[in-house]
CSV table of C-alpha atoms in Angstrom, one decimal:
chain,number,residue,atom,x,y,z
A,1,MET,CA,-152.1,79.1,16.2
A,2,CYS,CA,-151.9,82.1,14.0
A,3,THR,CA,-150.7,80.1,10.8
A,4,GLY,CA,-150.1,82.7,8.0
A,5,GLN,CA,-150.1,85.0,10.3
A,6,SER,CA,-146.2,86.0,9.6
A,7,GLY,CA,-145.7,89.5,6.9
A,8,GLN,CA,-144.4,86.3,3.8
A,9,PRO,CA,-142.5,88.8,1.2
A,10,THR,CA,-143.5,89.0,-2.3
A,11,SER,CA,-141.3,91.3,-4.0
A,12,PRO,CA,-138.6,89.8,-5.5
A,13,PRO,CA,-134.8,91.0,-6.1
A,14,TRP,CA,-135.8,93.6,-8.2
A,15,VAL,CA,-138.9,95.0,-7.2
A,16,ASP,CA,-136.6,95.7,-4.0
A,17,LEU,CA,-133.9,97.0,-5.7
A,18,LEU,CA,-136.7,99.6,-6.9
A,19,LEU,CA,-138.0,100.9,-4.4
A,20,GLN,CA,-135.0,101.5,-2.2
A,21,GLN,CA,-133.9,103.5,-5.1
A,22,LEU,CA,-136.8,106.3,-4.2
A,23,THR,CA,-136.4,109.1,-2.2
A,24,LEU,CA,-138.5,109.9,0.7
A,25,ALA,CA,-140.2,112.5,-1.4
A,26,GLN,CA,-140.7,109.6,-3.9
A,27,LEU,CA,-141.5,106.7,-1.7
A,28,GLY,CA,-144.0,109.6,-0.6
A,29,GLN,CA,-145.8,109.3,-3.7
A,30,LEU,CA,-146.3,105.7,-3.8
A,31,THR,CA,-150.4,105.0,-4.4
A,32,ALA,CA,-151.9,101.3,-4.8
A,33,TYR,CA,-154.8,99.3,-5.4
A,34,ALA,CA,-156.1,96.1,-5.2
A,35,TYR,CA,-158.5,94.2,-7.4
A,36,GLY,CA,-159.4,90.9,-8.5
A,37,GLN,CA,-160.0,89.5,-11.8
A,38,GLY,CA,-160.5,85.7,-12.6
A,39,GLY,CA,-160.4,84.6,-9.3
A,40,SER,CA,-157.1,85.5,-8.7
A,41,ASP,CA,-156.1,89.2,-7.0
A,42,PHE,CA,-153.8,91.9,-8.2
A,43,TYR,CA,-151.8,94.6,-6.6
A,44,VAL,CA,-151.0,97.7,-8.5
A,45,LEU,CA,-148.4,100.1,-6.7
A,46,THR,CA,-147.6,103.5,-9.1
A,47,LEU,CA,-144.8,106.1,-8.7
A,48,PRO,CA,-147.4,108.6,-10.4
A,49,GLY,CA,-145.6,109.2,-13.5
A,50,SER,CA,-142.7,106.9,-13.4
A,51,TRP,CA,-144.0,103.7,-13.7
A,52,THR,CA,-146.3,100.9,-12.3
A,53,ILE,CA,-146.2,97.7,-11.4
A,54,GLU,CA,-148.8,94.8,-11.0
A,55,LEU,CA,-148.4,91.3,-8.6
A,56,SER,CA,-150.4,88.8,-9.4
A,57,SER,CA,-151.4,87.1,-6.3
A,58,ALA,CA,-151.5,83.3,-8.0
A,59,THR,CA,-148.3,83.8,-9.4
A,60,GLY,CA,-146.4,86.2,-7.5
A,61,VAL,CA,-145.1,87.5,-10.3
A,62,TRP,CA,-144.9,91.6,-11.3
A,63,SER,CA,-144.7,93.0,-14.4
A,64,TYR,CA,-145.5,96.1,-15.5
A,65,ARG,CA,-148.7,98.5,-16.4
A,66,GLN,CA,-148.8,101.3,-19.0
A,67,SER,CA,-151.2,103.5,-20.0
A,68,ASN,CA,-151.4,104.8,-23.7
A,69,GLY,CA,-148.5,107.4,-24.4
A,70,ARG,CA,-147.6,107.3,-20.9
A,71,LEU,CA,-144.5,105.8,-18.5
A,72,ASP,CA,-147.3,104.7,-15.5
A,73,HIS,CA,-150.3,103.6,-15.3
A,74,ALA,CA,-153.8,105.6,-15.2
A,75,GLY,CA,-155.7,102.8,-12.5
A,76,ARG,CA,-156.0,104.7,-9.4
A,77,CYS,CA,-158.9,103.2,-7.2
A,78,ALA,CA,-160.7,99.8,-7.5
A,79,THR,CA,-164.1,98.2,-6.7
A,80,GLU,CA,-166.5,95.3,-6.7
A,81,HIS,CA,-169.8,95.9,-8.0
A,82,ASP,CA,-173.0,93.3,-7.6
A,83,GLY,CA,-172.3,90.9,-10.8
A,84,GLY,CA,-168.4,90.8,-10.2
A,85,ILE,CA,-168.0,93.7,-12.7
A,86,VAL,CA,-164.1,96.0,-11.3
A,87,TYR,CA,-165.2,99.0,-12.0
A,88,VAL,CA,-161.1,101.3,-11.8
A,89,GLY,CA,-160.9,105.3,-10.8
A,90,LEU,CA,-158.5,106.8,-13.3
A,91,ASP,CA,-156.4,109.7,-12.2
A,92,THR,CA,-157.9,111.2,-15.7
A,93,GLY,CA,-160.6,111.2,-13.5
A,94,HIS,CA,-162.4,108.6,-16.1
A,95,VAL,CA,-164.4,105.5,-14.5
A,96,CYS,CA,-164.3,102.6,-16.0
A,97,THR,CA,-164.9,98.5,-16.6
A,98,LEU,CA,-162.4,96.4,-16.9
A,99,ASP,CA,-163.2,94.8,-20.4
A,100,ALA,CA,-160.9,91.0,-20.3
A,101,SER,CA,-162.6,91.3,-24.8
A,102,ASN,CA,-160.7,94.9,-25.1
A,103,SER,CA,-157.9,96.0,-25.6
A,104,ALA,CA,-158.2,100.3,-25.5
A,105,GLU,CA,-158.7,102.4,-22.8
A,106,PRO,CA,-159.5,106.1,-22.7
A,107,ALA,CA,-155.9,107.0,-23.8
A,108,GLY,CA,-156.0,104.4,-26.1
A,109,VAL,CA,-154.8,101.1,-27.3
A,110,LEU,CA,-152.3,99.0,-24.8
A,111,SER,CA,-149.1,98.3,-26.1
A,112,TYR,CA,-148.4,94.8,-24.7
A,113,MET,CA,-144.7,94.3,-24.5
A,114,ILE,CA,-142.1,91.0,-23.3
A,115,LEU,CA,-138.4,91.7,-23.0
A,116,SER,CA,-136.7,88.5,-22.5
A,117,PRO,CA,-134.1,87.7,-19.3
A,118,TRP,CA,-130.6,87.8,-20.7
A,119,VAL,CA,-129.8,84.9,-23.0
A,120,GLY,CA,-126.5,83.5,-24.0
A,121,SER,CA,-123.1,84.1,-21.8
A,122,GLU,CA,-120.4,86.9,-21.5
A,123,GLU,CA,-118.2,84.4,-21.0
A,124,ARG,CA,-118.7,82.6,-24.4
A,125,ARG,CA,-120.5,83.2,-27.8
A,126,THR,CA,-123.7,82.0,-28.9
A,127,THR,CA,-125.2,81.2,-32.3
A,128,TYR,CA,-129.0,82.8,-32.3
A,129,ASP,CA,-130.4,80.2,-34.7
A,130,ALA,CA,-134.0,81.1,-34.1
A,131,LEU,CA,-137.2,81.9,-31.9
A,132,ASP,CA,-139.9,79.5,-31.9
A,133,VAL,CA,-143.4,80.9,-30.9
A,134,THR,CA,-147.0,79.4,-30.4
A,135,SER,CA,-150.1,81.6,-29.5
A,136,SER,CA,-153.8,81.0,-30.2
A,137,MET,CA,-153.9,84.3,-31.5
A,138,GLY,CA,-153.1,83.5,-35.5
A,139,PRO,CA,-151.9,85.2,-38.7
A,140,ALA,CA,-155.4,87.2,-37.7
A,141,ALA,CA,-154.1,89.1,-35.3
A,142,GLY,CA,-151.0,91.1,-37.5
A,143,THR,CA,-147.9,92.3,-36.9
A,144,PHE,CA,-145.6,91.7,-34.2
A,145,GLN,CA,-142.3,93.8,-33.9
A,146,LEU,CA,-139.3,91.5,-33.1
A,147,ASP,CA,-136.0,93.0,-32.3
A,148,TRP,CA,-133.3,91.8,-30.0
A,149,SER,CA,-130.2,94.2,-27.5
A,150,GLU,CA,-126.9,93.5,-26.1
A,151,ASP,CA,-126.6,96.9,-24.4
A,152,ARG,CA,-129.3,96.9,-21.7
A,153,ALA,CA,-132.0,97.9,-24.2
A,154,THR,CA,-130.2,100.7,-24.7
A,155,THR,CA,-130.3,100.4,-28.9
A,156,TRP,CA,-131.9,97.9,-30.5
A,157,ARG,CA,-131.0,95.8,-33.8
A,158,GLY,CA,-132.0,93.3,-35.6
A,159,VAL,CA,-135.9,94.8,-36.4
A,160,ARG,CA,-138.4,93.0,-38.0
A,161,GLN,CA,-142.1,92.8,-38.9
A,162,ILE,CA,-143.7,88.9,-38.1
A,163,THR,CA,-146.7,87.6,-37.9
A,164,MET,CA,-148.2,84.4,-35.7
A,165,PRO,CA,-148.1,80.7,-37.0
A,166,SER,CA,-151.4,79.0,-37.0
A,167,PRO,CA,-153.2,78.5,-33.5
A,168,GLY,CA,-151.5,75.2,-31.7
A,169,GLN,CA,-148.5,75.2,-34.0
A,170,ARG,CA,-145.3,75.6,-33.6
A,171,ARG,CA,-143.4,78.0,-36.1
A,172,ALA,CA,-139.9,79.9,-36.4
A,173,ILE,CA,-141.0,83.7,-36.2
A,174,GLY,CA,-137.0,84.2,-36.6
A,175,ARG,CA,-134.0,82.8,-38.4
A,176,ASN,CA,-130.4,83.8,-38.3
A,177,PHE,CA,-130.1,86.4,-35.5
A,178,GLY,CA,-126.1,86.5,-36.0
A,179,THR,CA,-123.6,85.2,-33.0
A,180,GLY,CA,-122.8,87.2,-29.6
A,181,ARG,CA,-122.4,87.2,-26.5
A,182,ARG,CA,-125.4,87.9,-23.8
A,183,ARG,CA,-128.9,89.1,-25.5
A,184,GLN,CA,-132.3,90.5,-24.6
A,185,PHE,CA,-135.4,89.6,-27.3
A,186,ARG,CA,-138.0,91.7,-27.8
A,187,PHE,CA,-141.5,91.6,-28.7
A,188,GLN,CA,-144.4,94.0,-29.3
A,189,TYR,CA,-148.2,94.0,-30.5
A,190,THR,CA,-149.4,97.1,-30.4
A,191,SER,CA,-152.4,97.5,-33.3
A,192,GLY,CA,-154.8,95.4,-29.9
A,193,ALA,CA,-156.8,94.1,-33.6
A,194,GLN,CA,-156.9,90.7,-31.4
A,195,VAL,CA,-158.1,90.2,-27.5
A,196,PRO,CA,-156.8,88.9,-25.4
A,197,PHE,CA,-152.7,89.2,-26.5
A,198,THR,CA,-151.5,85.2,-25.6
A,199,ILE,CA,-148.2,83.5,-26.5
A,200,ASP,CA,-148.5,79.6,-25.2
A,201,GLU,CA,-144.6,78.8,-25.8
A,202,LEU,CA,-141.4,81.2,-26.7
A,203,PHE,CA,-138.5,79.1,-26.9
A,204,LEU,CA,-134.9,80.4,-28.5
A,205,MET,CA,-133.3,78.0,-30.3
A,206,THR,CA,-128.9,78.4,-29.6
A,207,THR,CA,-125.7,77.3,-30.9
A,208,PRO,CA,-123.2,77.1,-28.1
A,209,GLY,CA,-120.3,78.5,-29.7
A,210,SER,CA,-116.8,79.5,-28.3
B,1,MET,CA,-128.6,73.4,-30.5
B,2,ALA,CA,-129.9,73.9,-27.7
B,3,GLN,CA,-133.7,75.3,-26.8
B,4,ILE,CA,-134.1,78.4,-24.5
B,5,ASN,CA,-137.7,78.7,-23.0
B,6,ILE,CA,-137.9,82.1,-22.6
B,7,LEU,CA,-141.7,82.1,-20.6
B,8,GLY,CA,-139.7,79.7,-18.3
B,9,SER,CA,-137.6,82.8,-17.1
B,10,PHE,CA,-141.3,84.3,-16.0
B,11,GLN,CA,-142.0,81.0,-14.0
B,12,ASP,CA,-140.1,82.3,-10.8
B,13,PRO,CA,-141.0,85.3,-9.2
B,14,LYS,CA,-138.5,85.1,-7.4
B,15,SER,CA,-135.8,85.2,-9.9
B,16,PHE,CA,-133.1,87.8,-10.2
B,17,ASP,CA,-133.3,87.8,-14.1
B,18,GLN,CA,-136.5,88.8,-13.7
B,19,GLY,CA,-134.7,92.4,-13.2
B,20,ALA,CA,-133.6,91.7,-16.9
B,21,GLY,CA,-136.1,90.4,-18.4
B,22,LYS,CA,-139.4,93.0,-18.2
B,23,LEU,CA,-143.6,92.5,-19.3
B,24,VAL,CA,-145.1,95.4,-19.8
B,25,ASN,CA,-149.1,94.7,-19.6
B,26,VAL,CA,-148.8,90.9,-19.9
B,27,ARG,CA,-148.9,88.9,-17.2
B,28,VAL,CA,-147.9,84.8,-17.0
B,29,VAL,CA,-150.5,82.6,-16.5
B,30,PRO,CA,-149.8,79.2,-15.5
B,31,ARG,CA,-151.6,76.2,-17.8
B,32,ASP,CA,-153.3,73.5,-16.9
B,33,PRO,CA,-150.9,70.6,-16.6
B,34,LYS,CA,-153.4,68.4,-18.4
B,35,GLU,CA,-152.1,70.6,-21.4
B,36,ALA,CA,-148.8,68.5,-21.2
B,37,LYS,CA,-146.5,71.0,-22.2
B,38,GLU,CA,-143.2,72.0,-22.1
B,39,GLY,CA,-144.0,75.6,-20.8
B,40,LYS,CA,-145.5,75.4,-17.3
B,41,VAL,CA,-146.9,79.0,-18.5
B,42,ARG,CA,-148.4,81.4,-20.6
B,43,PHE,CA,-148.5,85.0,-21.0
B,44,VAL,CA,-151.5,86.6,-21.3
B,45,GLY,CA,-152.5,90.5,-21.9
B,46,ALA,CA,-153.4,92.6,-18.7
B,47,PRO,CA,-156.9,93.8,-19.6
B,48,GLY,CA,-158.4,96.9,-21.0
B,49,LEU,CA,-160.6,99.7,-19.3
B,50,THR,CA,-164.4,100.8,-20.9
B,51,GLN,CA,-165.2,103.6,-20.3
B,52,VAL,CA,-168.2,104.2,-18.0
B,53,CYS,CA,-168.2,108.5,-17.3
B,54,ARG,CA,-166.0,111.1,-16.8
B,55,PRO,CA,-167.8,112.9,-13.7
B,56,THR,CA,-164.8,115.0,-13.4
B,57,ALA,CA,-161.2,115.7,-15.1
B,58,ALA,CA,-159.8,115.7,-11.8
B,59,PRO,CA,-158.4,112.6,-10.4
B,60,CYS,CA,-160.5,109.7,-9.1
B,61,ILE,CA,-158.9,108.6,-6.0
B,62,ALA,CA,-161.4,106.3,-4.3
B,63,ILE,CA,-163.8,104.0,-4.9
B,64,CYS,CA,-166.7,102.4,-3.1
B,65,HIS,CA,-170.2,100.8,-3.0
B,66,ALA,CA,-172.5,102.2,-1.1
B,67,LEU,CA,-176.1,102.5,-1.1
B,68,GLY,CA,-176.2,99.8,-4.4
B,69,THR,CA,-174.5,102.4,-5.9
B,70,ILE,CA,-171.3,102.9,-7.0
B,71,TRP,CA,-169.0,106.1,-5.4
B,72,THR,CA,-166.4,108.0,-6.7
B,73,GLY,CA,-163.6,110.5,-4.7
B,74,HIS,CA,-161.7,112.8,-6.9
B,75,ALA,CA,-158.6,115.5,-5.7
B,76,ASP,CA,-160.2,118.5,-5.9
B,77,GLY,CA,-162.3,116.6,-3.1
B,78,SER,CA,-165.8,115.7,-4.6
B,79,ILE,CA,-167.9,113.0,-4.2
B,80,TYR,CA,-169.9,111.5,-6.9
B,81,SER,CA,-172.8,108.3,-6.4
B,82,GLY,CA,-174.3,106.7,-9.3
B,83,VAL,CA,-171.4,106.1,-11.4
B,84,GLU,CA,-171.7,103.2,-12.7
B,85,THR,CA,-175.2,104.5,-14.1
B,86,GLY,CA,-172.6,107.0,-16.5
B,87,SER,CA,-174.9,109.7,-15.3
B,88,PRO,CA,-173.1,110.3,-11.9
B,89,THR,CA,-174.6,113.1,-9.4
B,90,LEU,CA,-172.4,115.7,-7.3
B,91,GLN,CA,-173.3,114.7,-3.8
B,92,GLY,CA,-170.5,118.0,-2.2
B,93,PHE,CA,-167.1,118.3,-1.4
B,94,VAL,CA,-164.4,116.7,1.3
B,95,ALA,CA,-161.5,118.8,2.9
B,96,ILE,CA,-158.5,117.5,1.0
B,97,ASN,CA,-155.2,117.8,0.9
B,98,ALA,CA,-154.1,119.8,-2.4
B,99,THR,CA,-150.5,118.3,-1.9
B,100,GLN,CA,-151.5,114.6,-1.7
B,101,PRO,CA,-155.0,114.4,-1.7
B,102,ILE,CA,-156.2,111.1,-0.4
B,103,ILE,CA,-160.1,110.1,0.7
B,104,ARG,CA,-161.2,106.6,2.5
B,105,PHE,CA,-164.1,105.4,1.5
B,106,ALA,CA,-165.9,102.4,3.9
B,107,GLU,CA,-168.9,101.2,2.8
B,108,ASP,CA,-171.5,101.2,5.8
B,109,ARG,CA,-175.4,99.7,5.9
B,110,THR,CA,-176.7,103.0,6.5
B,111,ALA,CA,-173.8,105.2,4.6
B,112,LEU,CA,-170.9,105.9,2.5
B,113,CYS,CA,-168.0,106.5,5.3
B,114,ILE,CA,-165.3,109.1,4.0
B,115,ALA,CA,-162.3,110.3,5.5
B,116,SER,CA,-160.1,112.8,4.1
B,117,ASN,CA,-157.0,113.8,4.7
B,118,ALA,CA,-157.2,117.5,5.1
B,119,ASN,CA,-159.0,119.7,8.5
B,120,THR,CA,-160.3,123.4,7.5
B,121,LEU,CA,-161.4,123.4,11.0
B,122,THR,CA,-157.8,122.6,12.3
B,123,GLY,CA,-155.3,122.6,9.9
B,124,ARG,CA,-154.4,119.2,10.5
B,125,THR,CA,-154.5,115.8,9.6
B,126,GLY,CA,-158.4,114.9,8.3
B,127,THR,CA,-162.0,115.1,8.5
B,128,GLY,CA,-164.7,112.2,8.6
B,129,TYR,CA,-167.6,112.8,6.5
B,130,THR,CA,-171.4,110.8,5.7
B,131,GLY,CA,-172.4,110.4,1.9
B,132,THR,CA,-176.2,109.4,1.4
B,133,LEU,CA,-178.0,109.5,-1.7
B,134,ALA,CA,-181.0,111.9,0.3
B,135,ALA,CA,-179.0,114.8,2.7
B,136,GLY,CA,-175.3,114.3,-0.2
B,137,VAL,CA,-172.1,114.7,2.0
B,138,VAL,CA,-172.4,115.6,5.8
B,139,ASN,CA,-169.5,116.6,7.8
B,140,CYS,CA,-170.1,114.2,11.2
B,141,GLY,CA,-168.5,117.1,13.7
B,142,PHE,CA,-165.9,115.5,14.8
B,143,ASP,CA,-164.1,117.8,16.1
B,144,THR,CA,-166.9,119.3,18.1
B,145,SER,CA,-168.7,115.7,19.3
B,146,ILE,CA,-165.2,113.7,20.7
B,147,ASN,CA,-161.8,116.1,19.6
B,148,PHE,CA,-160.9,114.3,16.4
B,149,ASP,CA,-159.6,114.8,12.9
B,150,PRO,CA,-159.6,111.0,11.5
B,151,SER,CA,-158.6,110.8,7.4
B,152,THR,CA,-158.9,107.0,7.9
B,153,VAL,CA,-162.2,105.0,8.3
B,154,ALA,CA,-163.3,101.4,8.1
B,155,GLU,CA,-166.5,99.1,8.4
B,156,LEU,CA,-166.2,96.0,9.9
B,157,ASP,CA,-169.6,94.3,11.8
B,158,ASN,CA,-171.8,97.4,11.0
B,159,MET,CA,-169.7,99.9,12.9
B,160,THR,CA,-167.9,102.0,11.4
B,161,LEU,CA,-164.2,102.9,12.9
B,162,TRP,CA,-162.4,106.5,12.7
B,163,SER,CA,-158.4,106.4,12.9
B,164,ALA,CA,-155.1,108.1,11.8
B,165,ALA,CA,-155.7,111.5,13.2
B,166,SER,CA,-153.5,114.4,14.7
B,167,ASN,CA,-152.5,115.4,17.8
B,168,TYR,CA,-154.2,118.5,17.5
B,169,TYR,CA,-157.0,117.4,20.3
B,170,SER,CA,-154.1,115.9,23.2
B,171,SER,CA,-152.9,112.5,22.7
B,172,GLN,CA,-156.0,111.4,19.5
B,173,ASP,CA,-153.3,109.7,17.0
B,174,SER,CA,-152.9,106.8,18.1
B,175,LYS,CA,-156.8,105.6,18.7
B,176,ILE,CA,-159.4,103.9,17.1
B,177,TYR,CA,-163.1,105.3,17.6
B,178,SER,CA,-165.6,102.9,16.9
B,179,SER,CA,-169.4,104.0,16.0
B,180,ASN,CA,-173.1,103.0,17.1
B,181,PRO,CA,-173.9,99.9,15.0
B,182,LEU,CA,-175.6,101.4,11.8
B,183,ALA,CA,-174.5,104.9,13.0
B,184,PRO,CA,-171.3,106.2,11.7
B,185,ALA,CA,-171.7,109.9,12.5
B,186,THR,CA,-172.7,108.7,16.2
B,187,VAL,CA,-169.5,107.8,18.4
B,188,GLN,CA,-170.1,107.9,21.9
B,189,ALA,CA,-166.5,110.1,23.6
B,190,ASN,CA,-165.4,106.6,25.5
B,191,ALA,CA,-165.5,104.2,23.0
B,192,PHE,CA,-162.2,104.2,21.6
B,193,ALA,CA,-158.9,101.8,21.7
B,194,THR,CA,-155.7,102.7,22.1
B,195,LYS,CA,-153.1,100.8,19.3
B,196,GLU,CA,-151.4,99.8,22.6
B,197,ALA,CA,-148.3,97.3,21.9
B,198,ARG,CA,-146.1,100.1,20.4
B,199,ALA,CA,-146.5,103.6,21.0
B,200,ASP,CA,-146.6,104.7,17.1
B,201,ARG,CA,-149.6,106.9,16.1
B,202,VAL,CA,-152.0,104.9,13.8
B,203,VAL,CA,-151.1,105.8,10.0
B,204,ASP,CA,-154.0,103.4,8.5
B,205,LEU,CA,-156.7,100.8,8.4
B,206,ALA,CA,-158.0,97.8,6.6
B,207,ILE,CA,-160.2,95.4,7.3
B,208,SER,CA,-159.7,91.9,5.8
B,209,GLY,CA,-161.0,88.4,7.1
B,210,ARG,CA,-162.5,90.3,9.4
B,211,ILE,CA,-160.0,91.4,11.3
B,212,LEU,CA,-159.0,95.0,11.7
B,213,TRP,CA,-155.3,95.8,10.8
B,214,PRO,CA,-154.3,99.0,12.7
B,215,LEU,CA,-151.1,100.1,10.4
B,216,GLY,CA,-149.1,102.3,13.0
B,217,SER,CA,-146.1,104.2,11.9
B,218,ARG,CA,-144.1,101.4,12.9
B,219,SER,CA,-145.7,98.4,13.9
B,220,LEU,CA,-148.8,96.5,12.3
B,221,GLU,CA,-151.2,95.1,14.7
B,222,GLN,CA,-154.6,92.4,14.1
B,223,TRP,CA,-157.8,93.2,16.2
B,224,TYR,CA,-161.0,91.2,16.4
B,225,ASP,CA,-164.2,92.3,17.5
B,226,THR,CA,-165.3,90.4,21.0
B,227,GLY,CA,-168.7,91.8,20.8
B,228,ASN,CA,-168.6,93.0,24.3
B,229,GLY,CA,-168.4,96.9,25.8
B,230,SER,CA,-169.2,99.7,24.5
B,231,GLU,CA,-165.5,99.0,22.7
B,232,PRO,CA,-165.6,96.1,21.6
B,233,PHE,CA,-162.4,95.4,19.3
B,234,HIS,CA,-159.5,93.9,21.1
B,235,SER,CA,-155.9,93.1,20.1
B,236,LEU,CA,-155.1,89.8,18.7
B,237,SER,CA,-151.4,90.0,18.6
B,238,GLU,CA,-148.6,92.5,17.6
B,239,LEU,CA,-147.3,91.4,13.9
B,240,ALA,CA,-144.2,93.8,13.5
B,241,HIS,CA,-141.9,96.0,15.4
B,242,PHE,CA,-140.7,98.3,12.5
B,243,GLY,CA,-142.0,99.2,9.3
B,244,TRP,CA,-142.7,102.4,7.3
B,245,PRO,CA,-146.5,102.3,5.6
B,246,ARG,CA,-147.1,104.9,3.2
B,247,VAL,CA,-150.4,105.7,3.1
B,248,ALA,CA,-151.0,105.8,-0.4
B,249,ALA,CA,-149.5,102.9,-0.5
B,250,VAL,CA,-151.7,100.1,1.1
B,251,ALA,CA,-154.4,98.1,-0.4
B,252,SER,CA,-156.7,95.2,0.9
B,253,CYS,CA,-158.6,93.2,-1.5
B,254,ASN,CA,-162.1,91.6,-1.4
B,255,PRO,CA,-162.2,90.8,2.5
B,256,ARG,CA,-163.1,87.0,1.2
B,257,ARG,CA,-159.3,87.6,-0.2
B,258,HIS,CA,-157.9,87.7,3.2
B,259,ARG,CA,-155.1,89.5,2.0
B,260,ILE,CA,-153.2,92.9,2.7
B,261,CYS,CA,-150.5,94.5,1.3
B,262,ARG,CA,-147.8,96.7,2.8
B,263,TYR,CA,-144.8,98.6,1.7
B,264,ARG,CA,-142.0,99.1,3.9
B,265,PRO,CA,-138.0,98.6,2.8
B,266,PRO,CA,-136.5,97.1,1.1
B,267,ARG,CA,-139.3,95.0,0.5
B,268,MET,CA,-143.0,94.4,0.4
B,269,ASP,CA,-145.0,92.2,2.6
B,270,VAL,CA,-148.5,90.9,2.3
B,271,TYR,CA,-150.7,89.6,5.3
B,272,ARG,CA,-152.8,87.7,5.7
B,273,PRO,CA,-155.3,87.1,8.6
B,274,VAL,CA,-155.1,84.6,11.0
B,275,ARG,CA,-157.9,81.7,10.7
B,276,PRO,CA,-161.8,82.5,12.1
B,277,ALA,CA,-161.0,78.7,13.6
B,278,ASP,CA,-158.0,80.4,15.2
B,279,LEU,CA,-160.3,83.0,17.0
B,280,ALA,CA,-162.4,80.5,18.2
B,281,ALA,CA,-159.9,78.3,19.5
B,282,MET,CA,-158.4,81.6,21.3
B,283,GLY,CA,-161.6,81.5,23.0
């Protein structure tokens, strides 16, 4: 009886560490809400002024949320109205509807960022040859910024502005990143010229070194 | 030349390396296997927010559907209705703890049920209110009628459940009062249950899948409606012997989605209620 009654952990180790590093006073400030969109549930946890992380129940993956010009996301509560429209209350006093065809909030256009996990190795040098992308956004989406870091996202190097290949095509958006040990690549889109932001495939081509 | 699938690193939600990688306003969405692509997921941007209204500059900390309209509660204690129309109506104010304002809403067929985390009479935990379009926000008067200062509210089977009170009135912090059906402010003095498995206080209530979840300061239980007696709610089981819930970090989704999240160091847990068939089997 009671299948599924026991708690199931949903936080990966990095979320555990994020929470463990909070003081008692900060724990008391945590605020959360949940909402549904597109057949999935999302749980949004915020440390006001510091960060917001969002859990997708469909994938179990957590991601950060940020409103324009701040570290956290402005959303504080949500409800579903008749017809499935999701209303979100913000800490600015605004009441908004969730809009997948829009990249803006009252505070401004959303910025999208993908920071890759570490690639390469600490023991051996790697030649980073190219970064290949497939996206349904296409060249009309405007420019994206690509750069990389070797020091835990402290300093960034190799900044370049790129455009997406035509939808359905796989194309190298950057070549000849040089040789190094571990790296993280960062991909940013801030113009909001086209929604939804979509990256279908992202491959890094490398040559192992010595 | 080797090929590293960067999206693939985000496929596994338990991946340690996700701590180094980071997605901001970007979600991982599974791809249809029929696409037969090497990457099993794609990245999709989070949705935007289209402004409907701004009733006040005070943070909106609670929102709920009731009486055919949407209500919001703000950090200054103000309660508004009709926010979905773009022309909200101020329905009144509730007492609020200015340090960390918390307002809980529950939808009854006859009123919006409201609990706030301050009480002007006791100086303690909370106050229960109802909100209607005709009368606005009205104090339920539980301090007088049942010596109770609830700071949370939930709704199940047309009964309004009030809890998370202080002990300003003796031994009330583990009690859950239930109202007469469709009368949120009418609560009989003997219509209460006590969270009994552990002697800890009730911190919050959540409803999911027609199961009532009293979240205690050190334990978590499931209760269900037997349909019998003046207090029909009975304990189903005790889930966790330990915990550290933070009242503002509890959130439950739409009841049909059957999910409750709860934070207790060092990790976040998600709970699902038992299936209705299990309840039937239990008799």
